[in-house]
Short mmCIF file of C-alpha atoms and ligand atoms in Angstrom, two decimals:
data_model
loop_
_atom_site.label_atom_id
_atom_site.label_comp_id
_atom_site.label_asym_id
_atom_site.label_seq_id
_atom_site.Cartn_x
_atom_site.Cartn_y
_atom_site.Cartn_z
CA UNK A 1 -8.28 225.89 96.72
CA UNK A 2 -4.79 224.99 95.54
CA UNK A 3 -5.30 224.32 91.83
CA UNK A 4 -1.75 223.07 91.35
CA UNK A 5 -2.78 219.95 93.33
CA UNK A 6 -4.95 219.08 90.32
CA UNK A 7 -2.23 219.48 87.67
CA UNK A 8 -0.24 216.34 86.92
CA UNK A 9 3.29 216.38 85.49
CA UNK A 10 3.89 213.74 82.83
CA UNK A 11 7.59 213.41 82.06
CA UNK A 12 8.77 212.90 78.48
CA UNK A 13 5.32 213.37 76.91
CA UNK A 14 4.69 213.76 74.01
CA UNK A 15 8.44 213.49 73.51
CA UNK A 16 11.61 213.20 75.54
CA UNK A 17 12.57 216.27 77.53
CA UNK A 18 9.04 217.74 77.77
CA UNK A 19 7.23 217.82 81.12
CA UNK A 20 3.61 217.81 80.05
CA UNK A 21 1.14 219.65 82.28
CA UNK A 22 -1.88 217.36 82.37
CA UNK A 23 -5.01 219.27 83.40
CA UNK A 24 -7.43 216.32 83.24
CA UNK A 25 -7.36 215.80 87.07
CA UNK A 26 -8.67 219.38 87.40
CA UNK A 27 -11.30 218.87 84.70
CA UNK A 28 -12.73 215.68 86.20
CA UNK A 29 -13.17 217.13 89.70
CA UNK A 30 -16.47 219.02 89.96
CA UNK A 31 -15.28 221.46 92.64
CA UNK A 32 -11.91 222.11 91.00
CA UNK A 33 -13.59 222.68 87.61
CA UNK A 34 -16.09 225.07 89.14
CA UNK A 35 -13.58 227.00 91.24
CA UNK A 36 -10.96 227.26 88.49
CA UNK A 37 -13.62 228.54 86.07
CA UNK A 38 -14.54 231.25 88.57
CA UNK A 39 -10.87 232.10 89.09
CA UNK A 40 -10.29 232.37 85.31
CA UNK A 41 -13.31 234.69 85.11
CA UNK A 42 -11.87 236.78 87.95
CA UNK A 43 -8.78 237.36 85.81
CA UNK A 44 -11.06 239.03 83.25
CA UNK A 45 -12.94 241.15 85.78
CA UNK A 46 -15.72 243.28 84.35
CA UNK A 47 -14.05 243.97 80.98
CA UNK A 48 -16.50 243.71 78.10
CA UNK A 49 -15.74 240.71 75.87
CA UNK A 50 -17.49 239.98 72.56
CA UNK A 51 -15.73 236.71 71.66
CA UNK A 52 -13.53 234.19 73.43
CA UNK A 53 -10.99 232.62 71.06
CA UNK A 54 -9.73 229.19 72.13
CA UNK A 55 -6.83 227.23 70.68
CA UNK A 56 -7.02 223.61 69.53
CA UNK A 57 -7.24 221.52 71.36
CA UNK A 58 -6.93 221.98 75.09
CA UNK A 59 -7.99 225.62 74.82
CA UNK A 60 -11.39 224.23 73.84
CA UNK A 61 -12.07 222.92 77.36
CA UNK A 62 -12.47 226.27 79.09
CA UNK A 63 -12.95 228.81 76.29
CA UNK A 64 -16.64 227.99 75.64
CA UNK A 65 -17.35 227.88 79.41
CA UNK A 66 -15.78 231.33 79.79
CA UNK A 67 -17.70 232.59 76.75
CA UNK A 68 -20.99 231.44 78.24
CA UNK A 69 -20.28 233.19 81.55
CA UNK A 70 -19.10 236.38 79.81
CA UNK A 71 -22.13 236.46 77.52
CA UNK A 72 -19.71 236.26 74.59
CA UNK A 73 -19.38 234.02 71.55
CA UNK A 74 -16.76 231.27 71.16
CA UNK A 75 -14.39 231.05 68.18
CA UNK A 76 -12.07 228.08 67.60
CA UNK A 77 -8.55 228.41 66.22
CA UNK A 78 -7.58 225.11 64.63
CA UNK A 79 -4.61 223.33 63.14
CA UNK A 80 -4.25 223.45 59.35
CA UNK A 81 -6.96 221.83 57.24
CA UNK A 82 -9.60 221.28 59.93
CA UNK A 83 -11.90 224.26 59.38
CA UNK A 84 -14.51 223.80 56.64
CA UNK A 85 -15.01 227.41 55.47
CA UNK A 86 -12.73 230.18 54.14
CA UNK A 87 -9.97 230.72 56.70
CA UNK A 88 -7.05 232.98 57.52
CA UNK A 89 -3.74 231.25 58.20
CA UNK A 90 -0.72 232.10 60.34
CA UNK A 91 2.51 230.15 60.51
CA UNK A 92 4.19 229.83 63.89
CA UNK A 93 7.38 228.23 65.04
CA UNK A 94 7.59 225.08 67.09
CA UNK A 95 10.65 223.67 68.79
CA UNK A 96 11.47 221.98 65.50
CA UNK A 97 10.06 223.55 62.33
CA UNK A 98 6.82 225.39 61.69
CA UNK A 99 3.11 224.78 61.89
CA UNK A 100 0.00 226.64 60.75
CA UNK A 101 -3.05 227.83 62.68
CA UNK A 102 -6.33 228.81 61.06
CA UNK A 103 -9.46 230.78 61.94
CA UNK A 104 -12.66 231.24 59.95
CA UNK A 105 -12.48 234.52 58.03
CA UNK A 106 -15.98 235.56 59.14
CA UNK A 107 -15.54 234.70 62.83
CA UNK A 108 -14.58 238.16 64.11
CA UNK A 109 -16.02 241.54 63.15
CA UNK A 110 -13.79 244.62 63.08
CA UNK A 111 -13.67 246.27 66.49
CA UNK A 112 -14.85 243.24 68.46
CA UNK A 113 -13.22 242.78 71.85
CA UNK A 114 -11.47 239.45 72.15
CA UNK A 115 -10.33 237.31 75.07
CA UNK A 116 -7.79 234.64 74.11
CA UNK A 117 -7.72 231.47 76.17
CA UNK A 118 -5.40 228.46 76.15
CA UNK A 119 -4.48 225.85 78.74
CA UNK A 120 -0.71 226.47 78.76
CA UNK A 121 1.51 229.43 77.78
CA UNK A 122 4.88 227.89 76.97
CA UNK A 123 7.14 229.67 74.42
CA UNK A 124 4.28 231.96 73.36
CA UNK A 125 4.50 231.10 69.66
CA UNK A 126 0.93 229.81 69.54
CA UNK A 127 -0.58 232.78 71.36
CA UNK A 128 1.39 235.28 69.26
CA UNK A 129 0.09 233.66 66.04
CA UNK A 130 -3.48 233.81 67.36
CA UNK A 131 -3.08 237.51 68.24
CA UNK A 132 -1.88 238.14 64.66
CA UNK A 133 -4.94 236.34 63.23
CA UNK A 134 -7.30 238.38 65.39
CA UNK A 135 -5.65 241.69 64.50
CA UNK A 136 -5.73 240.85 60.77
CA UNK A 137 -9.52 240.69 61.14
CA UNK A 138 -9.63 243.99 63.02
CA UNK A 139 -10.36 242.41 66.40
CA UNK A 140 -9.07 243.99 69.61
CA UNK A 141 -7.12 241.61 71.85
CA UNK A 142 -8.31 242.63 75.31
CA UNK A 143 -6.40 239.97 77.24
CA UNK A 144 -4.61 236.62 76.89
CA UNK A 145 -5.77 234.23 79.58
CA UNK A 146 -4.10 230.92 80.51
CA UNK A 147 -4.67 228.25 83.07
CA UNK A 148 -0.90 227.68 83.32
CA UNK A 149 2.12 229.80 82.45
CA UNK A 150 5.57 228.22 82.27
CA UNK A 151 7.54 231.25 83.47
CA UNK A 152 10.98 229.84 82.59
CA UNK A 153 10.08 229.84 78.86
CA UNK A 154 9.31 233.61 78.88
CA UNK A 155 6.31 233.18 76.56
CA UNK A 156 4.68 236.35 77.90
CA UNK A 157 7.46 238.37 76.19
CA UNK A 158 6.17 237.27 72.76
CA UNK A 159 2.76 238.80 73.55
CA UNK A 160 3.97 241.62 75.76
CA UNK A 161 1.86 244.28 74.07
CA UNK A 162 -1.25 242.59 75.50
CA UNK A 163 -2.26 241.98 79.11
CA UNK A 164 -1.32 238.38 79.97
CA UNK A 165 -2.97 236.69 82.96
CA UNK A 166 -2.46 233.14 84.17
CA UNK A 167 -4.05 231.25 87.03
CA UNK A 168 -0.95 229.19 87.81
CA UNK A 169 2.75 229.83 87.33
CA UNK A 170 5.40 227.11 87.20
P1 AMP B 201 3.76 227.58 72.93
O1 AMP B 201 3.34 227.96 71.56
O2 AMP B 201 5.18 227.11 73.02
O3 AMP B 201 3.44 228.65 73.95
O4 AMP B 201 2.94 226.29 73.34
C1 AMP B 201 1.64 226.41 73.77
C2 AMP B 201 0.77 225.29 73.27
O5 AMP B 201 1.42 224.03 73.40
C3 AMP B 201 -0.49 225.24 74.08
O6 AMP B 201 -1.58 225.05 73.19
C4 AMP B 201 -0.30 224.07 75.00
O7 AMP B 201 -1.46 223.28 75.04
C5 AMP B 201 0.87 223.27 74.46
N1 AMP B 201 1.94 223.03 75.44
C6 AMP B 201 3.20 223.52 75.37
N2 AMP B 201 3.94 223.08 76.39
C7 AMP B 201 3.12 222.31 77.15
C8 AMP B 201 3.31 221.57 78.37
N3 AMP B 201 4.48 221.53 79.01
N4 AMP B 201 2.25 220.89 78.86
C9 AMP B 201 1.06 220.93 78.22
N5 AMP B 201 0.83 221.59 77.08
C10 AMP B 201 1.85 222.28 76.54
#
């Protein structure tokens, strides 16, 4: 199955100059959803995973599905101010300015093996901040897993000390 047939380019969204990779055509197609889930699981192989950490918000589509299949828990990383309990924070850089990501302080136990999942790896700033959060809690980042990697932005370099695996490369 050619998954790229189910990814739609939206020009100038959410702002001018960005080509947004819309994955909703893949999500709404039963076969594409099923096959892409299996392919994302194949990227993990038989590595033991305790928790899958997904990034707000499009990381939330697949991360819990992967967690279920891997017999792991799911942990959300959210934008500032959304989590109700005591959280750790990490600033990360955007194209213009900075933003903050948060994770519940009790969500990962020291030594737990973590799979990170997001829909798109672009500049890598988001994934790098999530790796920092996990390591501050003593978690072990086993792999960073993406549906789509935008190769021309070299995001994998920002997380080069971890295995990075993506289903699709553009
Ligand atoms: P970055 O931190 O630059 O790697 O950006 C990754 C985050 O921004 C991910 O959570 C993506 O959902 C989102 N993102 C960045 N670029 C795109 C794009 N071209 N299409 C869709 N989502 C994107």
